[in-house]
Amino acid sequence: MSLIKRSLAEFIGTFWLVLGGCGSAVLAAAYTTESAKISVNTSFPLGIGLVGVSLAFGLTVLTGAYALGHISGGHFNPAVSFGFWAGKRFPSSDLLPYIASQVLGAILAGGVIYLIASGQAGFTLTGSNPLATNGFGVHSPGGYNLLACFITEVIMTFMFLLIILGVTDRRAPKGFAPLAIGLALTLIHLISIPVTNTSVNPARSTGVAIFAGTQLFSQVWLFWVAPILGAIVAGWFYLTVFSETSVEAQQNIEELV
């Protein structure tokens, strides 16, 4: 498959991830309506909440990986690309085209979310995380400091890449990788939304922050440094500790024969 086609698949996949994940957080997480009132002062909650947003992120990766994974590998995330590169499963020559495609797809999705959200009367970019942005300190949903947010993003991305590398290993059961990856991303969001609003994906963070103002965009650096660090460590760790040895590879070949 040509690099252009693979980069286009990464663009579309990342667009879908940010549109589905961040879009659900902005448009549906805390949805209310007058028709949902069950008494004068009580409304029936129609929003999907933290669990729903977590599932939305997982479902975008699951569906995107099944639809486009056979074309580009289904990274949809610069950290994943770096993790595969560190694990010697991805060429360095493809890093820049993939990352550029991922960031552009995320920015387009962020713009679409902003365009849709601003169509509601009275819409303003208010709160600590407008447009589902990521942040630390005052922009952490739970008020967590920089160190706590840094540790969270490094560890969550490390585990995410360890799972991805494991389920895409040729020794793993075939056909289930997107399901495991989607569920892993769901779990990661369930753990870390209160801390950083969950990034583990530099493109996802950049794509919405660019429309949310300079204060939030000034914190995006953390969501490049921490996820990429966690991903590179995971790639190196899997390659060093869990990769198939030449003896094991020969044994597997003999079993197939």
PDB file of N, CA, C and O in Angstrom, residues 14 18 76-79 99 102-104 106-107 199 201-208 223-224:
ATOM      1  N   THR A  14      -7.936   9.276  12.510  1.00  0.00           N
ATOM      2  CA  THR A  14      -7.757  10.222  13.615  1.00  0.00           C
ATOM      3  C   THR A  14      -8.907  11.219  13.664  1.00  0.00           C
ATOM      4  O   THR A  14      -9.361  11.612  14.751  1.00  0.00           O
ATOM      5  N   VAL A  18     -11.238  11.667  17.082  1.00  0.00           N
ATOM      6  CA  VAL A  18     -11.461  12.946  17.776  1.00  0.00           C
ATOM      7  C   VAL A  18     -12.916  13.379  17.661  1.00  0.00           C
ATOM      8  O   VAL A  18     -13.508  13.856  18.635  1.00  0.00           O
ATOM      9  N   PHE A  76      -3.611   6.141  14.329  1.00  0.00           N
ATOM     10  CA  PHE A  76      -4.503   7.255  14.683  1.00  0.00           C
ATOM     11  C   PHE A  76      -3.990   8.050  15.893  1.00  0.00           C
ATOM     12  O   PHE A  76      -4.773   8.665  16.622  1.00  0.00           O
ATOM     13  N   ASN A  77      -2.685   8.046  16.094  1.00  0.00           N
ATOM     14  CA  ASN A  77      -2.123   8.598  17.324  1.00  0.00           C
ATOM     15  C   ASN A  77      -0.604   8.659  17.165  1.00  0.00           C
ATOM     16  O   ASN A  77       0.028   7.608  16.970  1.00  0.00           O
ATOM     17  N   PRO A  78       0.013   9.846  17.259  1.00  0.00           N
ATOM     18  CA  PRO A  78       1.475   9.924  17.142  1.00  0.00           C
ATOM     19  C   PRO A  78       2.214   9.064  18.165  1.00  0.00           C
ATOM     20  O   PRO A  78       3.285   8.518  17.856  1.00  0.00           O
ATOM     21  N   ALA A  79       1.658   8.921  19.363  1.00  0.00           N
ATOM     22  CA  ALA A  79       2.312   8.091  20.376  1.00  0.00           C
ATOM     23  C   ALA A  79       2.367   6.634  19.933  1.00  0.00           C
ATOM     24  O   ALA A  79       3.367   5.940  20.159  1.00  0.00           O
ATOM     25  N   ILE A  99       2.419  11.263  11.396  1.00  0.00           N
ATOM     26  CA  ILE A  99       2.101  12.231  12.451  1.00  0.00           C
ATOM     27  C   ILE A  99       1.427  13.468  11.864  1.00  0.00           C
ATOM     28  O   ILE A  99       0.454  13.980  12.427  1.00  0.00           O
ATOM     29  N   GLN A 102      -2.143  12.542  11.124  1.00  0.00           N
ATOM     30  CA  GLN A 102      -2.911  12.405  12.361  1.00  0.00           C
ATOM     31  C   GLN A 102      -3.279  13.774  12.939  1.00  0.00           C
ATOM     32  O   GLN A 102      -4.432  13.998  13.346  1.00  0.00           O
ATOM     33  N   VAL A 103      -2.325  14.683  12.978  1.00  0.00           N
ATOM     34  CA  VAL A 103      -2.586  16.015  13.538  1.00  0.00           C
ATOM     35  C   VAL A 103      -3.591  16.772  12.683  1.00  0.00           C
ATOM     36  O   VAL A 103      -4.512  17.422  13.206  1.00  0.00           O
ATOM     37  N   LEU A 104      -3.445  16.699  11.376  1.00  0.00           N
ATOM     38  CA  LEU A 104      -4.388  17.398  10.486  1.00  0.00           C
ATOM     39  C   LEU A 104      -5.797  16.819  10.621  1.00  0.00           C
ATOM     40  O   LEU A 104      -6.788  17.568  10.622  1.00  0.00           O
ATOM     41  N   ALA A 106      -7.032  15.426  13.280  1.00  0.00           N
ATOM     42  CA  ALA A 106      -7.533  15.856  14.585  1.00  0.00           C
ATOM     43  C   ALA A 106      -7.974  17.314  14.561  1.00  0.00           C
ATOM     44  O   ALA A 106      -8.991  17.679  15.165  1.00  0.00           O
ATOM     45  N   ILE A 107      -7.224  18.155  13.865  1.00  0.00           N
ATOM     46  CA  ILE A 107      -7.586  19.577  13.774  1.00  0.00           C
ATOM     47  C   ILE A 107      -8.897  19.745  13.011  1.00  0.00           C
ATOM     48  O   ILE A 107      -9.760  20.544  13.406  1.00  0.00           O
ATOM     49  N   SER A 199      -5.623  12.133  27.566  1.00  0.00           N
ATOM     50  CA  SER A 199      -5.063  12.338  26.239  1.00  0.00           C
ATOM     51  C   SER A 199      -4.549  11.013  25.693  1.00  0.00           C
ATOM     52  O   SER A 199      -5.229  10.376  24.910  1.00  0.00           O
ATOM     53  N   ASN A 201      -2.718  10.761  23.525  1.00  0.00           N
ATOM     54  CA  ASN A 201      -2.734  10.963  22.081  1.00  0.00           C
ATOM     55  C   ASN A 201      -2.464  12.443  21.776  1.00  0.00           C
ATOM     56  O   ASN A 201      -3.359  13.283  21.919  1.00  0.00           O
ATOM     57  N   PRO A 202      -1.234  12.787  21.392  1.00  0.00           N
ATOM     58  CA  PRO A 202      -0.904  14.194  21.127  1.00  0.00           C
ATOM     59  C   PRO A 202      -1.777  14.853  20.067  1.00  0.00           C
ATOM     60  O   PRO A 202      -2.097  16.044  20.169  1.00  0.00           O
ATOM     61  N   ALA A 203      -2.166  14.112  19.036  1.00  0.00           N
ATOM     62  CA  ALA A 203      -3.010  14.690  17.985  1.00  0.00           C
ATOM     63  C   ALA A 203      -4.369  15.053  18.541  1.00  0.00           C
ATOM     64  O   ALA A 203      -4.906  16.134  18.251  1.00  0.00           O
ATOM     65  N   ARG A 204      -4.964  14.168  19.338  1.00  0.00           N
ATOM     66  CA  ARG A 204      -6.268  14.433  19.958  1.00  0.00           C
ATOM     67  C   ARG A 204      -6.227  15.699  20.802  1.00  0.00           C
ATOM     68  O   ARG A 204      -7.139  16.518  20.772  1.00  0.00           O
ATOM     69  N   SER A 205      -5.146  15.894  21.567  1.00  0.00           N
ATOM     70  CA  SER A 205      -5.017  17.071  22.415  1.00  0.00           C
ATOM     71  C   SER A 205      -4.874  18.341  21.594  1.00  0.00           C
ATOM     72  O   SER A 205      -5.486  19.364  21.886  1.00  0.00           O
ATOM     73  N   THR A 206      -4.059  18.270  20.549  1.00  0.00           N
ATOM     74  CA  THR A 206      -3.801  19.437  19.705  1.00  0.00           C
ATOM     75  C   THR A 206      -5.040  19.837  18.912  1.00  0.00           C
ATOM     76  O   THR A 206      -5.344  21.027  18.768  1.00  0.00           O
ATOM     77  N   GLY A 207      -5.752  18.854  18.399  1.00  0.00           N
ATOM     78  CA  GLY A 207      -6.869  19.117  17.505  1.00  0.00           C
ATOM     79  C   GLY A 207      -7.983  19.946  18.099  1.00  0.00           C
ATOM     80  O   GLY A 207      -8.622  20.733  17.396  1.00  0.00           O
ATOM     81  N   VAL A 208      -8.231  19.803  19.406  1.00  0.00           N
ATOM     82  CA  VAL A 208      -9.280  20.604  20.046  1.00  0.00           C
ATOM     83  C   VAL A 208      -8.717  21.847  20.730  1.00  0.00           C
ATOM     84  O   VAL A 208      -9.377  22.888  20.771  1.00  0.00           O
ATOM     85  N   PHE A 223       1.056  16.985  26.686  1.00  0.00           N
ATOM     86  CA  PHE A 223       0.348  15.878  26.051  1.00  0.00           C
ATOM     87  C   PHE A 223       1.008  15.442  24.741  1.00  0.00           C
ATOM     88  O   PHE A 223       0.472  14.598  24.018  1.00  0.00           O
ATOM     89  N   TRP A 224       2.160  16.018  24.470  1.00  0.00           N
ATOM     90  CA  TRP A 224       3.091  15.476  23.483  1.00  0.00           C
ATOM     91  C   TRP A 224       4.223  14.737  24.197  1.00  0.00           C
ATOM     92  O   TRP A 224       4.533  13.601  23.868  1.00  0.00           O
TER      93      TRP A 224
END
